[in-house]
Coordinates of C-alpha atoms in Angstrom, one line a residue:
M1 CA 7.5 -28.2 -48.3
N2 CA 5.1 -25.3 -49.0
R3 CA 4.1 -26.9 -52.3
L4 CA 3.6 -30.3 -50.6
G5 CA 1.5 -28.6 -47.9
R6 CA -0.8 -27.1 -50.6
S7 CA -1.3 -30.4 -52.5
F8 CA -3.7 -32.8 -50.8
I9 CA -3.1 -35.5 -53.4
A10 CA 0.6 -35.5 -52.9
R11 CA 0.2 -35.8 -49.1
F12 CA -2.4 -38.6 -49.5
I13 CA 0.0 -40.5 -51.7
L14 CA 2.8 -40.0 -49.2
Y15 CA 0.4 -41.2 -46.4
L16 CA -0.4 -44.4 -48.4
V17 CA 3.3 -45.0 -48.9
M18 CA 3.9 -44.5 -45.2
L19 CA 1.1 -47.0 -44.4
V20 CA 2.7 -49.6 -46.7
S21 CA 6.1 -49.0 -45.1
I22 CA 4.5 -49.5 -41.7
M23 CA 2.8 -52.8 -42.7
L24 CA 6.1 -54.0 -44.2
T25 CA 7.8 -53.0 -40.9
A26 CA 5.3 -55.0 -39.0
V27 CA 5.6 -58.1 -41.1
A28 CA 9.4 -58.1 -41.3
G29 CA 9.6 -57.1 -37.7
T30 CA 7.4 -60.0 -36.6
I31 CA 9.6 -62.4 -38.5
A32 CA 12.8 -60.9 -37.0
A33 CA 11.2 -61.0 -33.5
C34 CA 10.4 -64.7 -33.8
N35 CA 14.0 -65.5 -34.8
I36 CA 15.3 -63.4 -31.9
D37 CA 12.9 -65.1 -29.5
Y38 CA 14.1 -68.6 -30.6
N39 CA 17.8 -67.4 -30.7
W40 CA 17.9 -68.6 -34.4
Y41 CA 20.3 -65.8 -35.4
S42 CA 23.0 -67.5 -33.4
D43 CA 22.0 -71.3 -33.4
R44 CA 23.3 -73.7 -36.0
S45 CA 20.9 -74.9 -38.7
D46 CA 20.7 -78.5 -37.4
A47 CA 19.8 -77.2 -34.0
V48 CA 17.2 -74.9 -35.5
E49 CA 15.8 -77.9 -37.4
D50 CA 15.4 -79.9 -34.2
E51 CA 13.8 -77.0 -32.5
I52 CA 11.3 -76.6 -35.3
Y53 CA 10.4 -80.3 -35.1
S54 CA 10.0 -79.9 -31.3
E55 CA 7.7 -76.9 -31.7
V56 CA 5.5 -78.8 -34.2
A57 CA 5.4 -81.8 -31.9
E58 CA 4.4 -79.6 -28.9
Y59 CA 1.6 -78.1 -31.0
V60 CA 0.4 -81.6 -31.9
G61 CA 0.5 -82.6 -28.2
S62 CA -1.6 -79.5 -27.3
I63 CA -4.3 -80.5 -29.8
L64 CA -4.4 -84.1 -28.5
Y65 CA -4.5 -82.9 -24.9
D66 CA -7.5 -80.7 -25.7
Y67 CA -9.3 -83.7 -27.1
A68 CA -8.4 -85.8 -24.1
Y69 CA -9.6 -83.4 -21.5
Y70 CA -12.2 -81.1 -23.1
S71 CA -14.3 -83.7 -25.0
E72 CA -18.0 -83.6 -24.1
G73 CA -19.2 -86.1 -21.5
D74 CA -17.4 -89.1 -20.4
E75 CA -17.4 -90.9 -23.7
E76 CA -14.2 -92.5 -24.7
I77 CA -12.5 -91.4 -27.9
D78 CA -13.2 -93.9 -30.7
N79 CA -10.0 -95.1 -32.3
A80 CA -11.6 -94.5 -35.6
Q81 CA -12.3 -90.9 -34.8
T82 CA -10.1 -88.3 -36.6
L83 CA -8.4 -85.9 -34.2
I84 CA -6.2 -84.2 -36.7
Y85 CA -7.4 -83.8 -40.2
G86 CA -5.4 -86.0 -42.6
E87 CA -3.8 -88.1 -40.0
D88 CA -5.1 -91.3 -41.6
R89 CA -3.2 -90.6 -44.8
A90 CA 0.0 -89.3 -43.2
E91 CA 3.0 -91.5 -43.9
N92 CA 5.6 -89.4 -42.0
F93 CA 3.3 -88.6 -39.0
G94 CA 2.1 -90.7 -36.1
Y95 CA 1.1 -90.3 -32.5
G96 CA -0.1 -92.2 -29.4
L97 CA -2.5 -90.8 -26.9
Y98 CA -2.4 -92.6 -23.5
R99 CA -4.3 -92.1 -20.3
A100 CA -3.3 -93.4 -16.8
V101 CA -5.3 -96.4 -15.6
D102 CA -7.6 -95.1 -12.8
A103 CA -5.9 -91.7 -12.7
E104 CA -8.0 -90.5 -9.7
A105 CA -7.0 -93.5 -7.5
A106 CA -3.4 -93.2 -8.6
A107 CA -3.4 -89.5 -7.6
A108 CA -5.0 -90.3 -4.3
N109 CA -2.4 -93.0 -3.6
G110 CA 0.4 -90.6 -4.4
E111 CA 1.8 -92.8 -7.2
T112 CA 4.4 -91.1 -9.4
P113 CA 3.9 -91.0 -13.1
E114 CA 6.7 -93.5 -13.6
K115 CA 4.7 -96.2 -11.7
V116 CA 1.4 -95.4 -13.4
K117 CA 0.0 -97.9 -15.9
W118 CA -1.0 -96.4 -19.2
E119 CA -3.8 -97.5 -21.4
P120 CA -4.0 -96.4 -25.1
V121 CA -6.8 -94.0 -26.0
K122 CA -5.8 -93.6 -29.7
E123 CA -2.8 -94.7 -31.7
I124 CA -1.9 -93.6 -35.3
N125 CA 1.0 -95.0 -37.2
I126 CA 3.0 -95.7 -34.0
G127 CA 5.2 -98.1 -35.9
L128 CA 6.9 -95.1 -37.4
G129 CA 8.8 -94.7 -34.1
K130 CA 10.9 -97.8 -34.8
E131 CA 12.3 -96.3 -38.0
E132 CA 15.6 -94.4 -38.2
G133 CA 15.7 -90.6 -38.6
I134 CA 12.3 -90.2 -37.0
H135 CA 11.8 -87.3 -34.5
H136 CA 10.2 -88.7 -31.3
E137 CA 8.7 -86.4 -28.7
T138 CA 7.2 -87.6 -25.4
I139 CA 4.8 -85.1 -23.8
Q140 CA 3.1 -85.5 -20.4
H141 CA 0.3 -83.4 -19.0
D142 CA -0.5 -83.3 -15.2
G143 CA 1.4 -86.6 -14.9
Y144 CA -1.6 -88.7 -16.0
V145 CA -1.9 -88.0 -19.7
K146 CA 1.0 -89.0 -22.0
I147 CA 1.4 -88.2 -25.7
E148 CA 4.0 -89.8 -28.0
V149 CA 4.5 -87.8 -31.3
Y150 CA 6.5 -89.3 -34.3
L151 CA 7.6 -87.0 -37.1
G152 CA 9.4 -88.2 -40.2
D153 CA 11.0 -86.1 -42.9
M154 CA 8.4 -83.3 -43.3
E155 CA 10.2 -81.9 -46.3
K156 CA 8.8 -84.9 -48.3
G157 CA 5.3 -84.3 -47.1
G158 CA 3.2 -87.1 -45.8
V159 CA 1.9 -85.1 -42.7
P160 CA -1.5 -83.6 -42.0
N161 CA -2.1 -80.2 -43.6
E162 CA -2.3 -78.4 -40.3
V163 CA 1.1 -79.8 -39.2
G164 CA 2.6 -79.1 -42.6
Y165 CA 1.4 -75.5 -42.6
L166 CA 3.0 -74.9 -39.2
Y167 CA 6.3 -76.6 -40.3
D168 CA 6.4 -74.5 -43.5
L169 CA 5.7 -71.3 -41.4
Y170 CA 8.7 -72.0 -39.1
K171 CA 10.9 -72.8 -42.1
F172 CA 9.8 -69.6 -43.8
I173 CA 10.6 -67.5 -40.7
Y174 CA 14.0 -69.0 -40.3
A175 CA 14.9 -68.9 -44.0
N176 CA 14.1 -65.1 -44.2
R177 CA 15.6 -64.0 -40.9
N178 CA 18.3 -61.8 -42.4
V179 CA 16.1 -60.3 -45.1
A180 CA 13.4 -59.6 -42.5
A181 CA 15.9 -57.8 -40.2
V182 CA 17.2 -55.5 -42.9
T183 CA 13.7 -54.9 -44.4
A184 CA 12.3 -54.0 -40.9
A185 CA 15.0 -51.5 -40.3
L186 CA 14.8 -49.8 -43.7
A187 CA 11.0 -49.8 -43.6
A188 CA 10.9 -48.3 -40.1
L189 CA 13.3 -45.5 -41.1
A190 CA 11.2 -44.8 -44.2
S191 CA 8.0 -44.8 -42.2
F192 CA 9.5 -42.4 -39.6
A193 CA 10.8 -40.1 -42.3
L194 CA 7.5 -40.0 -44.2
F195 CA 5.7 -39.4 -41.0
V196 CA 7.9 -36.4 -40.1
I197 CA 7.4 -35.0 -43.6
L198 CA 3.6 -35.4 -43.2
I199 CA 3.6 -33.7 -39.8
C200 CA 5.6 -30.7 -41.2
A201 CA 3.3 -30.4 -44.2
A202 CA 0.1 -30.8 -42.2
G203 CA -1.8 -27.7 -41.0
R204 CA -0.9 -25.3 -43.8
D205 CA -3.1 -22.7 -45.5
K206 CA -6.7 -23.8 -45.6
E207 CA -6.3 -26.7 -43.2
K208 CA -6.1 -24.2 -40.4
E209 CA -9.7 -23.2 -41.1
S210 CA -10.9 -26.7 -42.0
V211 CA -13.1 -29.0 -39.9
T212 CA -10.0 -31.0 -38.9
A213 CA -8.7 -28.0 -37.0
R214 CA -11.9 -27.8 -35.0
L215 CA -12.4 -31.4 -34.1
P216 CA -12.5 -32.1 -30.3
L217 CA -9.1 -33.7 -29.8
D218 CA -10.0 -35.4 -26.5
V219 CA -12.9 -37.2 -28.1
I220 CA -10.6 -38.4 -31.0
V221 CA -8.0 -39.6 -28.5
A222 CA -10.6 -41.4 -26.5
I223 CA -12.1 -43.1 -29.6
A224 CA -8.5 -44.1 -30.7
A225 CA -7.7 -45.5 -27.3
L226 CA -11.0 -47.5 -27.3
L227 CA -10.3 -49.0 -30.8
L228 CA -6.7 -49.9 -29.8
T229 CA -8.0 -51.6 -26.7
I230 CA -10.5 -53.6 -28.7
I231 CA -7.8 -54.6 -31.2
V232 CA -5.3 -55.7 -28.5
T233 CA -8.0 -57.6 -26.6
T234 CA -9.2 -59.4 -29.7
V235 CA -5.7 -60.3 -30.7
A236 CA -4.9 -61.5 -27.2
Y237 CA -7.9 -63.8 -27.1
S238 CA -7.6 -65.2 -30.6
G239 CA -3.8 -65.3 -30.9
S240 CA -3.5 -69.0 -30.0
G241 CA -5.0 -70.0 -33.4
I242 CA -3.0 -67.8 -35.6
T243 CA 0.1 -70.0 -35.8
V244 CA -1.7 -73.0 -37.4
I245 CA -2.8 -71.3 -40.6
N246 CA -1.1 -70.6 -43.8
Y247 CA 1.7 -68.1 -43.5
I248 CA 0.3 -66.1 -46.4
E249 CA -2.9 -65.7 -44.4
L250 CA -0.9 -64.9 -41.3
T251 CA 1.0 -62.2 -43.2
M252 CA -2.3 -60.7 -44.4
I253 CA -3.6 -60.6 -40.8
I254 CA -0.4 -58.9 -39.6
C255 CA -0.7 -56.4 -42.4
A256 CA -4.3 -55.7 -41.6
L257 CA -3.6 -55.2 -37.9
A258 CA -0.6 -52.9 -38.6
L259 CA -2.7 -50.9 -41.1
V260 CA -5.6 -50.4 -38.6
V261 CA -3.2 -49.5 -35.8
A262 CA -1.2 -47.2 -38.0
V263 CA -4.3 -45.4 -39.3
I264 CA -5.5 -44.8 -35.8
V265 CA -2.3 -43.6 -34.3
T266 CA -0.9 -41.6 -37.2
G267 CA -4.3 -40.1 -37.9
T268 CA -4.7 -38.9 -34.3
I269 CA -1.2 -37.4 -34.3
L270 CA -1.7 -35.6 -37.7
I271 CA -5.0 -34.2 -36.5
F272 CA -3.2 -32.9 -33.4
A273 CA -0.4 -31.4 -35.6
V274 CA -3.0 -29.5 -37.7
Q275 CA -4.7 -28.1 -34.6
L276 CA -1.4 -27.3 -33.0
K277 CA -0.4 -25.2 -36.0
A278 CA -3.8 -23.6 -36.2
G279 CA -3.4 -22.4 -32.6
G280 CA -5.7 -22.7 -29.6
W281 CA -6.2 -26.4 -30.1
W282 CA -7.4 -26.9 -26.5
R283 CA -10.4 -24.6 -27.1
H284 CA -12.0 -27.2 -29.3
M285 CA -11.7 -30.0 -26.7
L286 CA -14.9 -31.2 -25.2
L287 CA -13.4 -31.2 -21.7
Y288 CA -12.4 -27.6 -22.2
K289 CA -15.9 -26.5 -23.3
V290 CA -17.5 -28.3 -20.5
G291 CA -14.9 -26.9 -18.1
A292 CA -15.5 -23.4 -19.5
L293 CA -19.3 -23.8 -18.9
V294 CA -18.6 -25.0 -15.4
V295 CA -16.2 -22.1 -14.7
K296 CA -18.6 -19.6 -16.1
G297 CA -21.4 -21.0 -13.9
L298 CA -19.2 -20.9 -10.9
A299 CA -18.1 -17.4 -11.7
V300 CA -21.8 -16.3 -11.8
L301 CA -22.4 -18.0 -8.4
F302 CA -19.2 -16.6 -7.1
G303 CA -20.1 -13.1 -8.2
V304 CA -23.5 -13.4 -6.5
F305 CA -21.9 -14.8 -3.4
R306 CA -19.2 -12.1 -3.3
H307 CA -21.8 -9.3 -3.0
I308 CA -23.6 -11.0 -0.1
D309 CA -22.9 -9.6 3.4
L310 CA -20.3 -11.5 5.4
V311 CA -22.9 -12.5 8.0
W312 CA -25.1 -14.0 5.3
K313 CA -22.1 -15.8 3.7
T314 CA -21.3 -17.4 7.0
G315 CA -24.9 -18.4 7.5
L316 CA -25.2 -19.9 4.1
T317 CA -22.0 -21.9 4.6
V318 CA -23.2 -23.2 7.9
F319 CA -26.5 -24.2 6.4
A320 CA -24.8 -26.0 3.6
G321 CA -22.7 -27.9 6.1
I322 CA -25.8 -28.9 8.1
F323 CA -27.6 -30.0 4.9
I324 CA -24.7 -32.1 3.8
N325 CA -24.5 -33.8 7.2
F326 CA -28.3 -34.4 7.0
I327 CA -27.9 -36.2 3.6
I328 CA -25.0 -38.3 5.1
M329 CA -27.2 -39.3 8.0
I330 CA -30.0 -40.4 5.7
I331 CA -27.6 -42.4 3.6
A332 CA -26.2 -44.1 6.8
M333 CA -29.8 -44.9 7.9
T334 CA -30.5 -46.6 4.6
G335 CA -27.7 -49.1 5.3
A336 CA -24.9 -47.6 3.1
A337 CA -22.6 -47.0 6.1
S338 CA -19.4 -47.2 4.0
V339 CA -20.7 -44.6 1.6
A340 CA -21.8 -42.3 4.4
M341 CA -18.5 -42.8 6.2
T342 CA -16.6 -41.9 3.0
M343 CA -18.7 -38.8 2.5
W344 CA -18.3 -37.7 6.1
L345 CA -14.5 -38.2 5.9
V346 CA -14.4 -36.1 2.8
G347 CA -16.5 -33.4 4.4
A348 CA -14.4 -33.5 7.5
V349 CA -11.2 -33.0 5.5
V350 CA -12.8 -30.1 3.5
T351 CA -14.0 -28.5 6.7
A352 CA -10.7 -28.8 8.4
A353 CA -9.0 -27.4 5.3
A354 CA -11.4 -24.4 5.3
V355 CA -10.9 -23.8 9.0
I356 CA -7.1 -23.9 8.6
Y357 CA -7.3 -21.6 5.6
T358 CA -9.4 -19.1 7.5
A359 CA -7.0 -19.2 10.4
L360 CA -4.0 -18.6 8.1
C361 CA -5.8 -15.7 6.4
M362 CA -6.8 -14.2 9.8
K363 CA -3.2 -14.5 11.0
R364 CA -1.9 -12.7 7.9
L365 CA -4.4 -9.9 8.4
E366 CA -3.6 -9.7 12.1
E367 CA 0.1 -9.5 11.2
G368 CA -0.7 -6.6 8.8
G369 CA -2.7 -4.8 11.4
R370 CA 0.0 -5.2 14.0
H371 CA 2.7 -3.7 11.7
L372 CA 0.4 -0.7 11.0
A373 CA -0.2 -0.3 14.8
E374 CA 3.6 -0.3 15.4
G375 CA 4.0 2.4 12.8
D376 CA 5.5 0.3 10.0
M377 CA 3.7 2.1 7.2
G378 CA 5.7 0.5 4.5
Y379 CA 4.5 -3.0 5.4
K380 CA 2.3 -4.6 2.7
T381 CA -0.1 -7.5 3.6
D382 CA 0.5 -10.3 1.0
T383 CA -2.8 -10.8 -0.9
K384 CA -1.6 -13.9 -2.7
G385 CA -3.9 -16.9 -1.9
L386 CA -6.6 -14.7 -0.3
F387 CA -10.1 -14.6 -1.6
L388 CA -13.4 -12.9 -1.1
D389 CA -13.6 -10.7 2.1
F390 CA -10.1 -11.7 3.2
K391 CA -8.6 -10.2 0.1
D392 CA -10.7 -7.1 0.4
H393 CA -9.7 -6.6 4.0
A394 CA -6.0 -7.1 3.1
N395 CA -6.3 -4.4 0.3
D396 CA -8.0 -2.1 2.8
L397 CA -5.1 -2.5 5.2
N398 CA -2.6 -1.8 2.4
D399 CA -4.6 1.3 1.5
I400 CA -4.6 2.5 5.1
G401 CA -0.9 2.0 5.3
R402 CA -0.3 3.8 2.0
G403 CA -2.6 6.7 3.1
M404 CA -0.9 7.0 6.5
A405 CA 2.6 6.8 4.9
N406 CA 1.6 9.6 2.5
A407 CA 0.2 11.7 5.4
V408 CA 3.3 11.2 7.5
E409 CA 5.5 12.0 4.5
E410 CA 3.6 15.2 3.9
R411 CA 3.9 16.1 7.6
L412 CA 7.6 15.5 7.6
K413 CA 8.0 17.5 4.4
S414 CA 6.1 20.3 6.1
E415 CA 8.2 20.1 9.2
R416 CA 11.4 20.1 7.2
F417 CA 10.2 23.1 5.2
K418 CA 9.4 25.0 8.4
T419 CA 12.7 24.0 10.0
E420 CA 14.7 25.1 6.9
L421 CA 12.7 28.3 6.8
I422 CA 13.3 29.1 10.4
T423 CA 17.0 28.3 10.1
N424 CA 17.4 30.5 7.0
V425 CA 15.4 33.4 8.3
S426 CA 17.2 33.2 11.7
H427 CA 20.6 33.4 9.9
D428 CA 19.4 36.3 7.8
I429 CA 18.1 38.2 10.8
K430 CA 21.1 37.6 12.9
T431 CA 23.4 40.0 11.0
P432 CA 21.1 43.2 11.2
I433 CA 20.4 42.4 14.8
T434 CA 24.1 42.4 15.6
S435 CA 24.5 45.8 13.9
M436 CA 21.5 47.2 15.8
I437 CA 23.1 46.0 19.1
N438 CA 26.4 47.5 18.2
Y439 CA 24.9 50.9 17.3
V440 CA 22.8 51.0 20.4
D441 CA 26.0 50.4 22.4
L442 CA 27.6 53.3 20.5
L443 CA 24.6 55.5 21.3
K444 CA 24.9 54.7 25.0
R445 CA 28.5 55.9 25.0
E446 CA 27.5 59.3 23.6
E447 CA 26.7 62.1 26.0
I448 CA 23.0 62.7 25.4
D449 CA 21.3 65.2 27.7
N450 CA 17.8 64.4 26.4
E451 CA 16.1 62.1 29.0
K452 CA 13.6 60.9 26.5
A453 CA 16.3 59.9 24.0
R454 CA 18.1 57.9 26.7
E455 CA 14.8 56.1 27.5
Y456 CA 14.4 55.3 23.8
I457 CA 17.9 53.9 23.7
E458 CA 17.2 51.6 26.7
V459 CA 14.0 50.3 24.9
L460 CA 16.0 49.7 21.7
E461 CA 18.7 47.9 23.7
R462 CA 16.1 45.7 25.6
Q463 CA 14.2 44.8 22.5
S464 CA 17.3 44.1 20.4
Q465 CA 18.6 41.8 23.1
R466 CA 15.2 40.0 23.2
L467 CA 15.3 39.7 19.4
K468 CA 18.8 38.3 19.5
K469 CA 17.7 35.8 22.1
L470 CA 14.8 34.8 20.0
T471 CA 17.0 34.3 16.9
E472 CA 19.4 32.2 18.9
D473 CA 16.5 30.1 20.2
L474 CA 15.2 29.7 16.7
V475 CA 18.5 28.3 15.5
E476 CA 18.8 26.0 18.5
A477 CA 15.2 24.8 18.1
S478 CA 15.8 24.1 14.5
K479 CA 19.0 22.1 15.2
A480 CA 17.3 20.2 18.1
A481 CA 14.3 19.3 15.9
T482 CA 16.4 18.0 13.0
G483 CA 19.0 16.2 15.3
N484 CA 21.7 18.4 13.9
V485 CA 23.3 18.7 17.4
T486 CA 26.7 17.3 18.4
L487 CA 26.3 15.3 21.6
D488 CA 29.2 14.2 23.8
L489 CA 27.5 11.6 26.1
M490 CA 29.3 10.9 29.3
P491 CA 28.3 9.9 32.9
C492 CA 26.6 12.9 34.6
D493 CA 25.4 13.2 38.2
V494 CA 21.8 14.3 38.0
A495 CA 21.6 15.7 41.6
V496 CA 24.7 17.9 41.0
M497 CA 23.1 19.3 37.7
M498 CA 19.8 20.0 39.5
N499 CA 21.6 21.7 42.4
Q500 CA 23.6 23.9 40.0
A501 CA 20.5 24.9 38.1
M502 CA 18.7 25.8 41.3
G503 CA 21.7 27.8 42.5
E504 CA 21.8 29.8 39.3
Y505 CA 18.1 30.7 39.5
R506 CA 17.8 31.1 43.3
E507 CA 18.0 34.9 43.3
K508 CA 15.6 35.2 40.3
A509 CA 13.2 32.8 42.0
E510 CA 13.3 34.9 45.3
A511 CA 12.7 38.0 43.3
A512 CA 9.6 36.4 41.8
G513 CA 8.4 35.4 45.2
L514 CA 8.9 31.7 44.8
D515 CA 9.9 29.2 47.4
M516 CA 12.2 26.6 45.9
I517 CA 12.1 23.1 47.5
M518 CA 14.6 20.4 46.5
D519 CA 14.2 16.7 47.3
L520 CA 17.2 14.6 46.3
P521 CA 18.1 11.0 47.2
A522 CA 21.1 10.3 49.4
E523 CA 22.9 8.1 46.9
S524 CA 24.5 9.4 43.7
V525 CA 22.5 8.9 40.5
S526 CA 24.3 9.0 37.2
I527 CA 23.1 9.0 33.7
M528 CA 24.6 9.1 30.2
A529 CA 24.1 12.6 28.9
D530 CA 25.7 15.6 27.2
G531 CA 26.5 18.1 30.0
R532 CA 25.9 21.2 27.8
S533 CA 22.6 20.0 26.4
M534 CA 21.3 18.9 29.8
W535 CA 22.3 22.3 31.2
R536 CA 20.3 24.0 28.4
V537 CA 17.3 21.7 29.3
L538 CA 17.4 22.6 33.0
D539 CA 18.1 26.3 32.2
N540 CA 14.9 26.5 30.0
L541 CA 12.8 24.7 32.7
M542 CA 14.0 27.0 35.5
N543 CA 13.6 30.1 33.3
N544 CA 10.0 29.1 32.5
I545 CA 9.3 28.4 36.2
C546 CA 10.6 31.8 37.3
K547 CA 8.8 33.6 34.5
Y548 CA 5.4 31.9 34.6
S549 CA 4.9 30.7 38.2
Q550 CA 2.3 32.3 40.5
P551 CA 4.2 34.6 43.0
G552 CA 4.1 33.4 46.6
T553 CA 3.9 29.7 45.7
R554 CA 6.2 26.8 46.1
V555 CA 8.3 25.1 43.4
Y556 CA 9.1 21.5 44.0
Q557 CA 12.1 19.8 42.4
S558 CA 12.7 16.1 43.1
L559 CA 14.8 13.2 41.9
E560 CA 13.4 9.7 42.1
I561 CA 14.5 6.2 41.1
E562 CA 11.8 4.1 39.3
D563 CA 12.5 0.7 37.6
G564 CA 16.2 1.5 36.9
K565 CA 15.5 5.1 35.7
A566 CA 16.4 8.5 37.1
V567 CA 13.2 10.6 37.2
M568 CA 13.5 14.4 37.5
I569 CA 10.2 16.0 38.5
Y570 CA 9.5 19.8 38.5
R571 CA 6.2 21.1 39.9
N572 CA 5.0 24.7 39.9
T573 CA 1.7 26.7 40.0
S574 CA 1.1 28.7 36.8
K575 CA 0.1 32.4 37.2
Y576 CA -1.9 32.1 33.9
A577 CA -4.8 29.9 33.1
L578 CA -3.5 26.8 31.3
N579 CA -6.2 26.4 28.6
I580 CA -4.1 24.4 26.2
S581 CA -3.1 20.7 26.1
E582 CA 0.2 19.2 27.1
E583 CA 1.1 18.4 23.5
E584 CA 0.6 21.9 22.4
L585 CA 2.9 23.3 25.1
T586 CA 5.9 21.4 23.5
E587 CA 5.2 22.8 20.0
R588 CA 7.3 25.7 18.8
F589 CA 6.1 29.3 19.4
V590 CA 3.5 28.1 22.0
R591 CA 3.4 29.7 25.4
G592 CA 1.2 29.1 28.5
D593 CA 0.4 32.8 28.3
S594 CA -1.7 32.8 25.2
S595 CA -2.3 36.5 25.4
R596 CA 1.6 37.1 25.0
H597 CA 1.8 39.8 27.6
T598 CA 5.1 38.4 28.8
E599 CA 8.5 38.0 27.2
G600 CA 9.4 34.7 25.7
S601 CA 9.7 33.0 22.3
G602 CA 7.6 29.9 23.1
L603 CA 10.6 27.7 22.1
G604 CA 11.9 26.7 25.6
L605 CA 9.9 23.6 26.2
S606 CA 10.2 22.5 22.5
I607 CA 14.0 22.8 22.7
A608 CA 14.1 21.0 26.0
K609 CA 12.0 18.1 24.8
N610 CA 14.0 17.6 21.6
L611 CA 17.3 17.7 23.4
V612 CA 16.2 15.2 26.0
E613 CA 14.9 12.8 23.3
L614 CA 18.2 13.2 21.3
Q615 CA 20.1 11.9 24.4
G616 CA 17.8 8.9 24.8
G617 CA 15.6 10.3 27.5
R618 CA 11.9 10.9 27.8
F619 CA 10.3 14.3 28.3
E620 CA 6.7 14.5 29.6
I621 CA 4.4 17.4 30.7
Y622 CA 1.2 17.1 32.8
I623 CA -1.3 19.8 33.6
D624 CA -3.9 19.6 36.4
G625 CA -5.7 22.9 36.7
D626 CA -3.0 25.4 37.4
L627 CA -0.5 22.8 38.5
F628 CA 2.2 22.4 35.9
K629 CA 4.4 19.2 36.2
T630 CA 7.5 18.3 34.1
I631 CA 9.0 14.8 34.2
I632 CA 12.3 13.8 32.6
R633 CA 13.4 10.1 32.6
F634 CA 16.8 8.7 31.9
D635 CA 18.3 5.2 32.3
I636 CA 20.6 4.9 35.3
I637 CA 24.1 3.7 34.7

């Protein structure tokens, strides 16, 4: 195959052989098709003979009918006039051409053809009809033209040349029916095989760089289609006269048609094969080049349009719509209402599509913004199908989400690091603190006469206990912040817990000069909570109230029911200026006494908030001047 692909002469010879095979297929196939059409492969020979005579007689009748109805003027056909060449010398051929007497009147009266009187127009050798063995055919046209055809033994001759040619043609077709079928099949297989070989051999070596590989395939296909259309049209209009000529000439015509069609079709396919093997065949197409120029031009316009401000884009689009509607109005005023209506309808469809597309894009962007607002930082706005500013805005939303997610991740990482650090340090400090407390206790049991030494021991005891409390708070704050707390939720009476907490701190509150006021509802209010954790929350709140409230002031504790929730409210007046925000007070190591003159770790409110939220509640702080208010909300069961 490689050697064949490199030899142009060898491929040209194969191509010629293929064309010959195609022509042979066309000729043999035509003969076989005629036999199939007339059912001559299955009919007996005597039936075929009768059918051939009938076909010849029909042909003679069509010629005579044309003379009868398509002769110029109203002149009658002269009996001496020759209608079929050689009819006057034909011994085995005769006919009679008859026309109805007053055909128009007969048609008007509704007379049937059987009752119509016939007058002879021309008669040739009609006495032949009285002889034996003569084929007689009666042909009527429109009921008012009658033709009688008489055919003797046409094998002996004695018929017009035109009739004899047609008879010989039919005889030839019938006589070669089997040979034609076999020949058509073998020639078709040979043509197909040669064509496949030529396709495989095409497009090798230098042909990939040849002019053939760069021809515009769409132009070639269009030219081929045009030529085939012309050929088919020509054959269709001139096909009625082909059957009356010599079958040798008919064979030549069929071969010529097959050759032209084969050259057009196979040439186009082989050119495509060459271009297909060369690669990138579509780049040489005229439509592709024109399309590439159009796309390039649109890309330039799109690039310019893309960098225009959105307001200007909208203005230009509106101006274009107004201008198009103005053109439609002018067209309508000129009288071309249908054209204007069509243009308006197309414009309306385009406008509606643009509006719907814009609405869908805005909905997608709105969806992305809503997810970000709800804290779904992992949500990505789909940019597929978005263009221009819509796609830019979607990318901006995705970048915002990505940036926020990174910031939150960094914040969480920092919080986890601080929590782990606090937990680890607290555990490391706990052991030496326990040793210090034990040794201080041992020192207290010793009989020490030095007053100063006893004072120092008391300071050591007080500070070591404070350090122990700070360490315990650190561990608890770390557990509460990370959720590493075991909760046993069960129904709890809120009023009972608040009363118990106030009772525990009543003496401490009186010592601090505080007046405790409790306001509880008459009915029982229960919530789902962990008793231990809730006690720690209330303990931290009451401890802060006693420690940081202004002496001589009132402390209000109330329990309210709002929208199915139990609301615990604590109000007190701070002895220190509250110059920090509510959020800062719930951070770890933050105290209302920013000067740190008092004892405390700054972890109480942070622990309380985390424990409340772990139990499904809500912890809020409000500051109004020196007024400090804490609100805890839980769902009522």
